[in-house]
Structures are given as structure tokens and as C-alpha cells.
XYZ file of C-alpha atoms in Angstrom:
574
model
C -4.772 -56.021 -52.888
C -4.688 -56.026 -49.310
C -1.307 -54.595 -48.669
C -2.272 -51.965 -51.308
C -5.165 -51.134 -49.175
C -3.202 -51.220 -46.257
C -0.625 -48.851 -47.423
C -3.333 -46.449 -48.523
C -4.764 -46.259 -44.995
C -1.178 -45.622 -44.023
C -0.755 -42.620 -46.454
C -4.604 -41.438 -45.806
C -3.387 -41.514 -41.879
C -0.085 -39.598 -42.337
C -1.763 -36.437 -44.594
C -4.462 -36.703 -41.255
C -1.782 -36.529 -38.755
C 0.325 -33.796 -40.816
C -2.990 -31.396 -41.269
C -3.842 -32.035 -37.401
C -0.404 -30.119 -36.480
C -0.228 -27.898 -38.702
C -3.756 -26.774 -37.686
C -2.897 -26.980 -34.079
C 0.235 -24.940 -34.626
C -1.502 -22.341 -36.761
C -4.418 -22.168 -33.981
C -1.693 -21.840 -31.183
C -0.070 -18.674 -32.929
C -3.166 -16.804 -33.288
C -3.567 -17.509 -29.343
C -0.603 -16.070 -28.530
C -1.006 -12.822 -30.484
C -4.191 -12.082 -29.348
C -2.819 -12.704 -25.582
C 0.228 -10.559 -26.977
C -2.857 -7.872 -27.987
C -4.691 -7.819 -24.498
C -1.097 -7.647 -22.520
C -0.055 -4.464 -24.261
C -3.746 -2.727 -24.132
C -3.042 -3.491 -20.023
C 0.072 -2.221 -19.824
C -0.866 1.173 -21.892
C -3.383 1.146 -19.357
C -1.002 1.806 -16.787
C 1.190 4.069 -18.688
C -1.448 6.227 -19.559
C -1.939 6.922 -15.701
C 1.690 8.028 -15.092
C 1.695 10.201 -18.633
C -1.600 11.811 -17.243
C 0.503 12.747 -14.078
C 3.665 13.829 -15.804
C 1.496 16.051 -18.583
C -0.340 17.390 -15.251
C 2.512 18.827 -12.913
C 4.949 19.361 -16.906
C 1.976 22.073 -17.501
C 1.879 23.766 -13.836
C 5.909 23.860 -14.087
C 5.805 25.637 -17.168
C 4.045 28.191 -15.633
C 5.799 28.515 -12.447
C 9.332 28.754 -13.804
C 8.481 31.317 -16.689
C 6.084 33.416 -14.871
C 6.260 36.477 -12.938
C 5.347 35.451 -9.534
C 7.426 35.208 -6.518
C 9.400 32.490 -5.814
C 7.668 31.944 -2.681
C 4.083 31.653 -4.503
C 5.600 29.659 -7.165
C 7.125 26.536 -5.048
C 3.863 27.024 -3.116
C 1.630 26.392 -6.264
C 3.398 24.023 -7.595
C 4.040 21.676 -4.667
C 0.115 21.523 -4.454
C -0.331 20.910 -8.125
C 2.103 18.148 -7.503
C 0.596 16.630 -4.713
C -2.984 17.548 -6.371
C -1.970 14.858 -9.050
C -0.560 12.188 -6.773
C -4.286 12.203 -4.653
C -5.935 12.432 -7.796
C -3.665 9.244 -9.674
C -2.913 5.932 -7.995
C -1.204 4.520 -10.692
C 2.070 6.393 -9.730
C 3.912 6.851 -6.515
C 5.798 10.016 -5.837
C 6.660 13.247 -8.439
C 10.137 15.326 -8.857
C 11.270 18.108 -11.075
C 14.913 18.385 -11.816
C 16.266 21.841 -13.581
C 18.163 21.375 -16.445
C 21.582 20.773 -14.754
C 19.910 17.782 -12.556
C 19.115 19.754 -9.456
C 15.940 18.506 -8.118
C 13.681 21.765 -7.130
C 10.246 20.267 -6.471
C 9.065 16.962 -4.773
C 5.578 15.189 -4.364
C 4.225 14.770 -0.542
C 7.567 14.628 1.602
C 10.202 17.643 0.806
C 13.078 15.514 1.789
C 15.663 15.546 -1.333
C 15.133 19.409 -2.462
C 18.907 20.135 -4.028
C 20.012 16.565 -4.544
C 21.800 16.414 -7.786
C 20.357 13.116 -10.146
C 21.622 14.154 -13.508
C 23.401 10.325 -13.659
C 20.028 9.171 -13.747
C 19.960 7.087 -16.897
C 16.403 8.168 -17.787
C 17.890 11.886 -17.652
C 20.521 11.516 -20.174
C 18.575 9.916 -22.733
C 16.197 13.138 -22.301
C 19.017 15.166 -23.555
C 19.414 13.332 -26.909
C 18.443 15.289 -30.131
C 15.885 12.300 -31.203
C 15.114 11.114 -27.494
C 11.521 10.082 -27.326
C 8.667 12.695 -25.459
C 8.945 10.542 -22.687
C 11.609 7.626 -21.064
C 11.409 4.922 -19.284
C 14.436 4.214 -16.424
C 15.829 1.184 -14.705
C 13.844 -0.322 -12.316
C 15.351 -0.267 -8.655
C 14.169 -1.062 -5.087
C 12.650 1.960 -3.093
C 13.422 2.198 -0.064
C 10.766 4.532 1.101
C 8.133 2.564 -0.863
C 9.371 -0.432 0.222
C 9.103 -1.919 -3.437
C 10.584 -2.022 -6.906
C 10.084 1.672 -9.163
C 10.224 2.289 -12.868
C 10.891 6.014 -13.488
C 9.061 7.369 -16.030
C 10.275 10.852 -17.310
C 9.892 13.933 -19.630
C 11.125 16.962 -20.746
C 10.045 20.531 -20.440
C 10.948 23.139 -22.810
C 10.729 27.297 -23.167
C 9.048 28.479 -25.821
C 12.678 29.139 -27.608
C 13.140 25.125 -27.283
C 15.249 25.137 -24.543
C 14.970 22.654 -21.668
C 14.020 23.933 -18.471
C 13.278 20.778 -16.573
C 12.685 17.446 -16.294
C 9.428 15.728 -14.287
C 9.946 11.881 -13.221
C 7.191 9.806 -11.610
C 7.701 6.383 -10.301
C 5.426 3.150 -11.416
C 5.094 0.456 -9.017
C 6.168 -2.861 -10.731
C 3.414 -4.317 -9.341
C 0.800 -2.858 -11.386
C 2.896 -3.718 -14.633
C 3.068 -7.041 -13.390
C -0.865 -7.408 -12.756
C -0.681 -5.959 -16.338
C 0.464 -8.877 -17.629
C -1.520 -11.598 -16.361
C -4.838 -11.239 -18.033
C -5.979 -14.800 -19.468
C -2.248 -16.245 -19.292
C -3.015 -19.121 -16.745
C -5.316 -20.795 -19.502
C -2.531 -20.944 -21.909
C 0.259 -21.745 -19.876
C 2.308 -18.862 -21.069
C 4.269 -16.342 -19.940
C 4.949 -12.416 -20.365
C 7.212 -9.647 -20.052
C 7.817 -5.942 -20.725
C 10.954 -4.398 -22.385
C 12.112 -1.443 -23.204
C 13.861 -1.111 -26.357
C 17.557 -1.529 -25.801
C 16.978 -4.854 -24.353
C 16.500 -4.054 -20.734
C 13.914 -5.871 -19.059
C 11.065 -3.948 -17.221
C 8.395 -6.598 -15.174
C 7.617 -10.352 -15.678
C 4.748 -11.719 -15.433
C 4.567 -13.628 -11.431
C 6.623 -17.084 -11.899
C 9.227 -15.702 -14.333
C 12.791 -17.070 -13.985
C 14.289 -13.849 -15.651
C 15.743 -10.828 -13.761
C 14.000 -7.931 -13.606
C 16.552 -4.621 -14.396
C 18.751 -6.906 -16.466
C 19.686 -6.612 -20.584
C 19.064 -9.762 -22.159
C 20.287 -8.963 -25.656
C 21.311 -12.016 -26.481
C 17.767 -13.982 -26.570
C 16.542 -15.000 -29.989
C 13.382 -12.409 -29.743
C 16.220 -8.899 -30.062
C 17.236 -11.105 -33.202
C 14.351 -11.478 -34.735
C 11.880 -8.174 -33.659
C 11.522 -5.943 -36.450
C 11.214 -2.477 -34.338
C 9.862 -0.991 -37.465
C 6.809 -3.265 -37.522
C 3.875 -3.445 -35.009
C 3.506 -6.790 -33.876
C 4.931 -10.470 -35.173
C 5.621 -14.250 -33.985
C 8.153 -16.623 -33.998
C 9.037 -19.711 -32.664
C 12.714 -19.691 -30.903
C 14.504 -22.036 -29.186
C 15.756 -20.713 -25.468
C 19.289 -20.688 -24.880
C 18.757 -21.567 -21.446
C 16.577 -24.426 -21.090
C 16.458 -25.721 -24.979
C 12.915 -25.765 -25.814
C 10.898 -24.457 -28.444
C 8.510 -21.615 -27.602
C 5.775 -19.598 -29.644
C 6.531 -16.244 -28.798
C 4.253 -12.865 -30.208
C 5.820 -9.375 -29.577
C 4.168 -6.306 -29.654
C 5.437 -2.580 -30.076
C 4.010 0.536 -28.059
C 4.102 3.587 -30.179
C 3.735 5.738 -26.928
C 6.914 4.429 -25.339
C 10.194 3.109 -26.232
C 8.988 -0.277 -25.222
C 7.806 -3.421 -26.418
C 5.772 -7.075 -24.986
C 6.255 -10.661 -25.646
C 3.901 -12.845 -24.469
C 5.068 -16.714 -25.418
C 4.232 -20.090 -24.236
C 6.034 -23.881 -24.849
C 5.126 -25.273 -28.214
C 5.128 -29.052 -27.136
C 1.747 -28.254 -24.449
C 0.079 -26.829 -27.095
C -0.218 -29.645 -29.461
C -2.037 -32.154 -26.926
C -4.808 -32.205 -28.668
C -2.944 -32.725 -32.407
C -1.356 -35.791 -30.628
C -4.276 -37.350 -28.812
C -5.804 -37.327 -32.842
C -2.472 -38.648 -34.334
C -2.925 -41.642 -31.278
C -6.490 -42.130 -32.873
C -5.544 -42.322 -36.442
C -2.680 -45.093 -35.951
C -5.857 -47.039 -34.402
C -7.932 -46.500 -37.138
C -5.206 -47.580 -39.546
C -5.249 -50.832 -37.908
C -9.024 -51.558 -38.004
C -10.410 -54.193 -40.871
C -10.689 -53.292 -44.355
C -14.310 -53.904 -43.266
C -14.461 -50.133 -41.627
C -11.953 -48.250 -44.286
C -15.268 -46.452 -46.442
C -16.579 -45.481 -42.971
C -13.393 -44.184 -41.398
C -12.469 -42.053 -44.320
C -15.772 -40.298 -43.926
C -14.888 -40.221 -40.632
C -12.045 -38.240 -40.479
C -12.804 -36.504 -43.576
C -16.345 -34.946 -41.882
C -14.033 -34.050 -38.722
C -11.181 -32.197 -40.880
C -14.364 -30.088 -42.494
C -15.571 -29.302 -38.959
C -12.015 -28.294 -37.409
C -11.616 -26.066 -40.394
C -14.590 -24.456 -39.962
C -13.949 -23.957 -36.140
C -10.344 -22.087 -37.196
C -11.991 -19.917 -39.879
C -14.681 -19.041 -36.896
C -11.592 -17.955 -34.560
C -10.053 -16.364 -36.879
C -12.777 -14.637 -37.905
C -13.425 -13.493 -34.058
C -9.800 -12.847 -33.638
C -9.746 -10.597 -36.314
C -12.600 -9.254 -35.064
C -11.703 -8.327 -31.558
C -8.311 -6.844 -33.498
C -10.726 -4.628 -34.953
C -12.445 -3.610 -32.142
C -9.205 -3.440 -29.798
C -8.009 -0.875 -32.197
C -10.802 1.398 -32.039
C -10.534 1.519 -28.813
C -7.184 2.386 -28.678
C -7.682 5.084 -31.267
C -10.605 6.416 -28.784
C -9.025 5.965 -25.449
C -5.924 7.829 -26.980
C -8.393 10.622 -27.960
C -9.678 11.084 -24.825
C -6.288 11.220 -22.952
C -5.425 13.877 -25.720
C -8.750 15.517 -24.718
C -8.123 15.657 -21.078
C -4.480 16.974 -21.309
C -6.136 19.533 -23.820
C -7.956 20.333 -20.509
C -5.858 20.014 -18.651
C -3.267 22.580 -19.820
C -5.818 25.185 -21.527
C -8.201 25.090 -18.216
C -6.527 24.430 -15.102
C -3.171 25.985 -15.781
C -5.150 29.480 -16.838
C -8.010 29.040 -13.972
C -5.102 28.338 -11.180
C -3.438 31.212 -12.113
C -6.793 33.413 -12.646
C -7.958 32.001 -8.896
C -4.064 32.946 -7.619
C -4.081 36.567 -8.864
C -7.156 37.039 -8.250
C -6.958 36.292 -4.392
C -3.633 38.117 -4.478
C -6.140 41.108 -5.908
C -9.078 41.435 -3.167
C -6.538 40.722 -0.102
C -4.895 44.536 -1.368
C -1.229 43.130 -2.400
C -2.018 45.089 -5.641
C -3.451 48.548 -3.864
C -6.403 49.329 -1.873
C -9.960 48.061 -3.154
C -12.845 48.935 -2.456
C -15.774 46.987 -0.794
C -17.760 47.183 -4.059
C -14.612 45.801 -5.684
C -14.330 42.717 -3.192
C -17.758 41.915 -3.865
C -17.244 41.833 -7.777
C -13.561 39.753 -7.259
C -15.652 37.428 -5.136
C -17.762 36.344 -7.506
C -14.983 35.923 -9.938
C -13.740 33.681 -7.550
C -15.948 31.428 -6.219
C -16.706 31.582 -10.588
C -13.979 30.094 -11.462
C -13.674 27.626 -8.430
C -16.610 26.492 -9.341
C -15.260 26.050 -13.157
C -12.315 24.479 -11.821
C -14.439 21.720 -10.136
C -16.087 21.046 -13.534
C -12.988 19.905 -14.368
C -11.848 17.717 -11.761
C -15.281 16.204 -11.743
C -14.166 14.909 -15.580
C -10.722 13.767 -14.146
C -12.352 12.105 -11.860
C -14.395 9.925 -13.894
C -11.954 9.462 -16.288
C -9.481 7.623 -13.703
C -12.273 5.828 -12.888
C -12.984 4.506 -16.329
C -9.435 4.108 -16.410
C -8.771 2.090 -13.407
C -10.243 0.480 -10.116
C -11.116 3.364 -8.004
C -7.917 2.924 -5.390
C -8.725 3.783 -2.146
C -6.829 5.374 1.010
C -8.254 2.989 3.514
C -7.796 4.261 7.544
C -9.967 4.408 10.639
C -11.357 7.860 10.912
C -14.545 9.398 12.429
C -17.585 9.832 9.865
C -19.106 12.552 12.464
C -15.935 14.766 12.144
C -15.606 14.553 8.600
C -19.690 15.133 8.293
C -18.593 18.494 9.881
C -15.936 19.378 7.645
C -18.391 18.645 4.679
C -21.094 20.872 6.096
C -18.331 23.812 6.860
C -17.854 23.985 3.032
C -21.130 24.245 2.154
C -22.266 26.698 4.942
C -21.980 30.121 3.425
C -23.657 29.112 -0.026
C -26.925 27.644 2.868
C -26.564 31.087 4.689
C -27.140 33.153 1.419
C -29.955 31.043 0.941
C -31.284 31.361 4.565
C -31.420 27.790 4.330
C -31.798 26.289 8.047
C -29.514 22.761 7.970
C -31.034 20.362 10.424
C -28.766 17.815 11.608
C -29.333 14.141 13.184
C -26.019 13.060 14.575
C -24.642 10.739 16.828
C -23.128 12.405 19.824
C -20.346 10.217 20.032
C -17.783 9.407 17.339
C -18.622 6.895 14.194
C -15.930 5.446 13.837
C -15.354 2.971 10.291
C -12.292 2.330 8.283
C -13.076 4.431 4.558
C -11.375 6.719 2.873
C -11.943 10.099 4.758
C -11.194 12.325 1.541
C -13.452 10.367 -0.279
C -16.418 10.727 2.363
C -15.772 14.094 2.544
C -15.978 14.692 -0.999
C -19.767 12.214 -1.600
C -20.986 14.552 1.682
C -19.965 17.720 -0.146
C -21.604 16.665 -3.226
C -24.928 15.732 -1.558
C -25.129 18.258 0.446
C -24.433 21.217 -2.282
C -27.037 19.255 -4.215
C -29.601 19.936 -1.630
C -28.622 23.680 -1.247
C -28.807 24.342 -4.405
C -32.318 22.636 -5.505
C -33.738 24.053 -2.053
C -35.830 26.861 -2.074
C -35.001 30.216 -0.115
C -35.913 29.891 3.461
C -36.626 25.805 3.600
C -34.525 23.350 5.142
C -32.419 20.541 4.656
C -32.073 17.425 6.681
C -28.798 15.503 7.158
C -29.290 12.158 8.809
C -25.964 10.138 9.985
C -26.019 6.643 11.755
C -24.635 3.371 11.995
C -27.256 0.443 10.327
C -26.194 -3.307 9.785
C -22.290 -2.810 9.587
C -22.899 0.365 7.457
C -22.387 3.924 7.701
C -25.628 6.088 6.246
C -25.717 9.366 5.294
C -29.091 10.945 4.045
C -29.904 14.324 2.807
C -33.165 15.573 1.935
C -34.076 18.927 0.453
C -37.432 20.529 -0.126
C -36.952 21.050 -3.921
C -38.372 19.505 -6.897
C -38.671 15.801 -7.166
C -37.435 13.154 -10.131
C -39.913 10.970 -11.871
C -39.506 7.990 -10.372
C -38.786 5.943 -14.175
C -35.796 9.150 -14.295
C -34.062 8.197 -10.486
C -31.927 5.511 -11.770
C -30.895 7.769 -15.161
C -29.555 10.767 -12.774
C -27.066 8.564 -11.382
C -25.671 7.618 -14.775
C -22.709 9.806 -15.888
C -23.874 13.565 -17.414
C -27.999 12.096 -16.454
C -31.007 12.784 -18.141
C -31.339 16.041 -20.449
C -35.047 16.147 -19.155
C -33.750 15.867 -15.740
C -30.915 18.516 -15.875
C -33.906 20.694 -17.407
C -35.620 20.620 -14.094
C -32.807 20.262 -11.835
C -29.650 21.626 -13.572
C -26.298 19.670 -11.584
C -23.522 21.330 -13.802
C -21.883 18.764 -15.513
C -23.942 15.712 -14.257
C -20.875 13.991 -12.368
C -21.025 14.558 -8.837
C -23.795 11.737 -8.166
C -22.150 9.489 -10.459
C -18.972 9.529 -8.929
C -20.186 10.200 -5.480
C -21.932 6.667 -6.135
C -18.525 4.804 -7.777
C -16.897 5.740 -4.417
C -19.722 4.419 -2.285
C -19.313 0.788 -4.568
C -16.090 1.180 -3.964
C -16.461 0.960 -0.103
C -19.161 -2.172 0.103
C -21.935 0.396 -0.095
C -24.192 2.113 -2.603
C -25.944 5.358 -3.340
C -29.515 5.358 -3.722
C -31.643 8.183 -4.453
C -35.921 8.881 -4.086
C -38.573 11.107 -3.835
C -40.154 12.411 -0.656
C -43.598 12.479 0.011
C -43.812 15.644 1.311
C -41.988 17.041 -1.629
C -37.935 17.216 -2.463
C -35.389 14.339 -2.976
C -33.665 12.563 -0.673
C -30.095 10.886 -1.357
C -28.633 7.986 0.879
C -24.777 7.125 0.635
C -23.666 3.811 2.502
C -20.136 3.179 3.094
C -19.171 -0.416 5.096
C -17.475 0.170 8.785
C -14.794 -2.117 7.764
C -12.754 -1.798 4.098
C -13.987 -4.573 1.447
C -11.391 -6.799 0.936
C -10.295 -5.729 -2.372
C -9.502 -2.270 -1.368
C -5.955 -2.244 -1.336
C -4.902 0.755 1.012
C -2.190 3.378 -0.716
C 1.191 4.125 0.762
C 1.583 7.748 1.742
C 2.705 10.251 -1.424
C 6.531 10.757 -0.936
C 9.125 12.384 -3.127
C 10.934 9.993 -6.078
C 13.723 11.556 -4.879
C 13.695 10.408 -1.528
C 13.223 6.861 -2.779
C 16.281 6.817 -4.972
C 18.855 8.096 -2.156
């Protein structure tokens, strides 16, 4: 009787141990392909940036090559859309445009490699395949400008008869793949890496043995990926160092490439073998205990199941969720290039002729004339900032807001601010009162950007003032910050409404009483002040009017990472 007991608590032990792995190994897999999820929402992240860039300049060198203006305008225009794009995106560095023989014609920032010939570029003969993708992915290589390791990114652009024309290339740092694909892998002890399809490899994740720019069909995971499906897992064993690995790949429908994210199998079970350590105890205890262990265990197998059917429950619900926002992060990048090409391409080359117009290169006008093609223009300028203004925040939903961190002189840049915005005060007879330093301020910020949050308050002021009033600019050094106050003599906010106006498009009630055209200038004029260690903070007056502070720290926070000058992609491959 007692050995038949005894080899009953054996058996009971064994079906324990057996459910304990398999449960372990089925929770591990569902780790790694939601890790495999978040890795390849990151790196779309990043690819979405340089396709925003490359749809950008494509659009402006449609235009240029097929219109009718000189060549002289043309490489004009379209060397500042270019370098327009690279300001405006920090998730590439450097733009060319090849013709369709390989002769590069245009460059972002430096003009150093006009008339090289890159047609052995591998990214530009896949272009030229019949059922090449919209856009290709290169081989990494090692800038030399940049002074670190680029992954061309490239498309083609076509007449309307089909033809190729062109080809734009932008480069993406490695690094901000790499930071791509590091989310949450630390807690997991697992690894991942980005490939394109034909088995080159892309970017590692930081600690990777494998080398980056090499083909690696041979591994187990080109075996068994189907490319047809969008995601799987299996569990190979490495050629190189003989262990089993979970490993979860993941297709990108908007690029010929593909992640793995994959960890060691053995780590993962720890917890399956500290139980399996526990139930050879418990089949040693007295018969005494053998009702109360089986309840035991039996109560803890009901718990752990109900723990997995709880993750998977949230896994499949963040699947869910991940994919809605996928589906509505790909319609607002399809929004914005929408934009993009039916606004700014038509507006640039309204603004263009235009000019072209009232300075007589198209016959004599008359003064009445000016005044009419003035207002057309400073129209559509006006227009055309509407537009950046929803660039802007959508980079900045996007992506950390990078910064171009250098010391430069807030009083200086104060003045270029209050040039702009002189002329629509004069019309106004609008007297600016100024409290400046009369020495230099000198910080480390982003000069563009302070430019930009001064040009915003300030036209905010102007605008809400009323004919004949005054404005008051107030710029000092307080506590290790730079301030800069306006106040205008317009109508107020109610005070519940001050924190809604700084929220992205406002309040409808408060755009009633003081319209701001699309609502974004404050809200991105405060995302850039956050960005520099400060804040934007806006209140009433007591005498009447609003008054908006902007704060910007004299020194750079330390996660502002400053930006390498804008050079040419062909520079950096020579």
C-alpha cells in the first residue's frame, strides 16, 4: 500500500512538473511577441520620419523638374525645400536627388557632391526593378562627414507618363534604429535586430555579437519566416553558440524589412524549475501530508492558469489597441503628405510667381496692383504657416522635440523676432515698448527655436491689441533662466480657460473671443520651452490684456542631444 502511494505521489509530481513548463514556455512566447510588437511600432516610428522627408522634397522635385521656371529659380527652390525638411525632421541626416542616369543634381545643407555619379548604389538599382517596392532601404556604411554609421533610405519619382525622373535618398542614423530596439528588452534578457528582406542585417540592439551590414542567410530564422505572414515564433537552435532561443519575427508592410526580437529559452524557465525543486520535496514528505499537498498544488495550478488567461487576455488586448493605432498613425501620415503635396507644393509656387509678379519680371504694374499682389502674398504666407504649424506638432507627437543646442545671444535674436513682426505693429500704430538688457544674454538654446516662441508671442499680442495701444516685451535673466514676457492690451481669458488655450487647437469659446488661426502656435511655442528646462505660462492683467511668459534654461538640459549640422548624403558616401 505504501509503495502504491508512493508511486502515485511520484506520477501526481511528474504531470505537476510537466504542466509547470509547458506553462512557463507558453507564457515566455507570448513575452517575446509582444516585445516583437513594441520593437517594430519603434522602429516604424523612425521610418515614418525619413518617409515624411523623402514624400516632402519627392513632391517639390516634381515640380521643379517638370515646370516652367528657370533653372536658376528651380535649384534655388528646391535646395530650400530640401533644407526646409532637414530643420523641420531630426530623424534623418542629409537629402540628395539623383536624375535618372545616377547624376546627383540636388543636395541638403552643404553643396559639395553636385555631379557625382552614384548609380552603383545598391538602393538605386533595386529602384529600377518592375516590382521594386515605393521605397528601399540600402546598406548601412560609416559616414565620414557624420562621423557615424547611415542607412539610405530611397524612392522613386515618376512623370506623369510613368517614367522615372529621379531618385531622393535620405540617410538614418543607426543610432536611432538602435534606441528603437531597446524598449523593455533589459527585463527579459533578450535581444533584437532589424533586417531587411534579403537577409542583410540593418541595427542590433546595443550588446549584439552580430555584424551590422552583413547577410546572415544561413540562420535558422530565413528558414523558417513565412514573408507572406505578419508575425510568428519559433524556437531555433544558433549555429554559433548551440543554444536554444525563443525567437518572434515581425513583418513591416511599409518596408522591405522585418524584426526578431528573441531571448535564451533555459533563463526563462527559472521559475518552472524552482517549482519542479519543490515538488520532488513534496514527494518525499509522509503519507501523513499527501491529502493536503494535492490540494496544494492543485489550488496553485488553478491560480497560475488563471494568471496566463489574465495575460493573455491583456496581451491580446494591447494587440488590439497597438493596431488601432497603427491604422491611425498611418492615417495621419497619409493626411499630412495629402498636405503636404496639395498645399505647400501649390502655395510655394503661388508665393514664387507671385513675387516674380509685383517685382515687374512679368511687365510693369501698377501701384494699385502691388497693393492687391501684396495681400495675396502675405495671404498665402500666412496659409503656408498654417501648415507648418501642423508639421510641427505632428513631429512632435512623433518624436522628442530634438534640439540644435549652441551659445547664442537671446537679445539679438529678441531683435530678429520683433523685425518680423514690425510692419503688421506699424499698420496697427501699435507702439512696442521694450525692456532689454543692454548687454548681451547670453544662454545655450536653440536660437531658431527662440526665435520662432518670440515670433509667436509677439504676433499674438499684435494681433489681439487694439489700434493705437501698446505692447510690452520684457527680457531678463531670473534664477538660471531666460524670461521673455509680452503683454498686450486686448481681451483677457477666463482664468478656468488659461490652461485650455495652451492645449493643441484650445478652447472653441476661447478662439470665439480671441481667434489664433489654427490654435498651435502657443502649444508648440510651449513644447519648445519644456524642451529647454523651461515652461510657458500665460495670465490675465489687471489692467486689462494677457500677458505670456516663455522660460528657456541658460544652460541645455541634459537630455537635449545637440544635432550635427545638415550636410549632403552625398558628401557622406564619397
Amino acid at each position: 500500500m505504501r509503495t502504491l502511494l508512493a508511486l502515485l505521489i511520484a506520477l501526481g509530481a511528474y504531470w505537476n512538473i510537466s504542466n509547470k513548463f509547458v506553462e512557463a514556455e507558453s507564457l515566455s512566447v507570448q513575452q517575446i511577441e509582444l516585445e516583437a510588437l513594441h520593437v517594430n511600432r519603434q522602429v516604424q516610428i523612425v521610418f515614418e520620419g525619413a518617409r515624411q522627408t523623402l514624400d516632402t522634397v519627392a513632391a517639390q522635385t516634381e515640380v521643379r523638374l517638370g515646370g516652367g521656371a528657370t533653372r536658376e529659380d528651380a535649384d534655388r527652390a528646391l535646395n530650400s525645400a530640401i533644407d526646409r525638411a532637414l530643420l523641420r525632421n531630426p530623424v534623418v541626416l542629409g537629402v540628395v536627388v539623383q536624375n535618372n542616369r545616377g547624376i546627383v543634381e540636388y543636395t541638403g545643407g552643404s553643396r559639395q557632391g553636385l555631379g557625382l555619379d552614384l548609380s552603383a548604389l545598391d538602393y538605386f538599382r533595386h529602384l529600377g526593378e518592375p516590382d521594386a517596392p515605393d521605397y528601399v532601404l540600402g546598406t548601412p556604411y560609416e559616414s565620414a562627414v557624420f562621423k557615424t554609421t547611415l542607412i539610405p533610405v530611397a524612392r522613386s519619382i515618376f512623370d506623369i507618363d510613368g517614367n522615372r525622373i529621379a531618385v531622393v535618398a535620405v540617410g538614418v542614423p543607426l543610432a536611432s534604429l538602435q534606441q528603437a530596439l531597446v524598449p523593455r528588452l533589459a527585463t527579459l534578457g533578450a535581444s533584437a535586430r532589424l533586417w531587411r528582406n534579403d537577409g542583410l542585417l540593418l541595427a542590433t540592439a546595443p550588446n549584439d555579437d552580430l555584424q551590422i551590414g552583413v547577410r546572415y542567410n544561413a540562420l535558422p530564422l530565413f528558414k523558417q519566416r513565412d514573408s507572406a505572414r505578419e508575425s510568428g515564433t519559433f524556437m531555433p537552435v544558433s549555429p554559433y553558440d548551440g543554444k536554444t532561443r525563443i525567437v518572434a519575427w515581425r513583418n513591416n508592410p511599409a518596408f522591405p524589412v522585418f524584426v526578431t526580437a528573441g531571448s535564451e529559452r533555459a533563463p526563462l524557465f527559472d521559475a518552472a524549475r524552482l517549482h519542479a525543486y519543490l515538488a520532488i520535496g513534496i514527494a518525499g514528505l509522509a503519507l501523513a501530508l499527501l491529502a493536503t499537498t494535492g490540494y496544494l498544488v492543485e489550488r496553485e495550478n488553478r491560480m497560475r492558469l488563471g494568471l496566463i488567461r489574465e495575460l493573455q487576455a491583456s496581451v491580446e488586448r494591447a494587440q488590439k489597441a497597438m493596431r488601432l493605432s497603427e491604422r491611425a498613425n498611418r492615417s495621419k501620415t497619409k493626411l499630412l503628405a495629402n498636405l503636404s503635396h496639395e498645399l505647400r507644393t501649390p502655395l510655394n509656387a503661388m508665393i514664387g510667381f507671385t513675387e516674380m509678379v509685383r517685382l515687374g519680371y512679368k511687365g510693369t504694374v501698377s501701384d494699385d496692383s502691388k497693393e492687391s499682389l501684396d495681400l495675396v502674398l502675405r495671404s498665402a504666407k500666412h496659409l503656408d504657416g498654417l501648415v507648418a504649424n501642423l508639421l510641427d506638432l505632428s513631429r512632435i507627437e512623433l518624436d522628442p522635440l530634438a534640439l540644435e543646442i549652441a551659445e547664442a545671444d537671446a537679445n539679438a535674436a529678441l531683435g530678429d523676432a520683433l523685425a518680423m513682426v514690425r510692419n503688421t505693429a506699424d499698420r496697427k500704430s501699435l507702439v512696442v515698448a521694450c525692456d532689454l538688457p543692454n548687454e548681451p544674454l547670453l544662454g545655450h538654446f536653440d536660437r531658431i527655436r527662440f526665435v520662432q516662441v518670440a515670433v509667436n508671442l509677439l504676433s499674438n499680442a499684435v494681433r489681439h491689441s487694439p489700434t493705437g495701444s501698446t505692447v510690452d516685451v520684457h527680457l531678463r535673466s531670473l534664477e538660471g533662466m531666460i524670461e521673455l514676457c509680452v503683454a498686450d492690451r486686448g481681451p483677457g481669458v477666463a482664468d478656468e480657460q488659461l490652461e485650455t488655450m495652451l492645449e493643441p487647437f484650445g478652447d472653441p469659446n476661447i478662439a470665439a473671443a480671441r481667434p489664433v488661426g489654427t490654435g498651435l502656435g502657443l502649444s508648440i511655442s510651449r513644447e519648445i520651452a519644456r524642451a529647454h528646462g523651461g515652461d510657458l505660462v500665460v495670465a490675465n492683467r489687471a489692467q486689462g490684456g494677457l500677458r505670456a511668459c516663455a522660460r528657456f534654461a541658460q544652460r541645455p538640459p541634459v537630455d537635449a542631444v545637440p544635432l550635427e549640422p545638415a550636410l549632403g548624403l552625398a558628401n557622406a558616401q564619397r
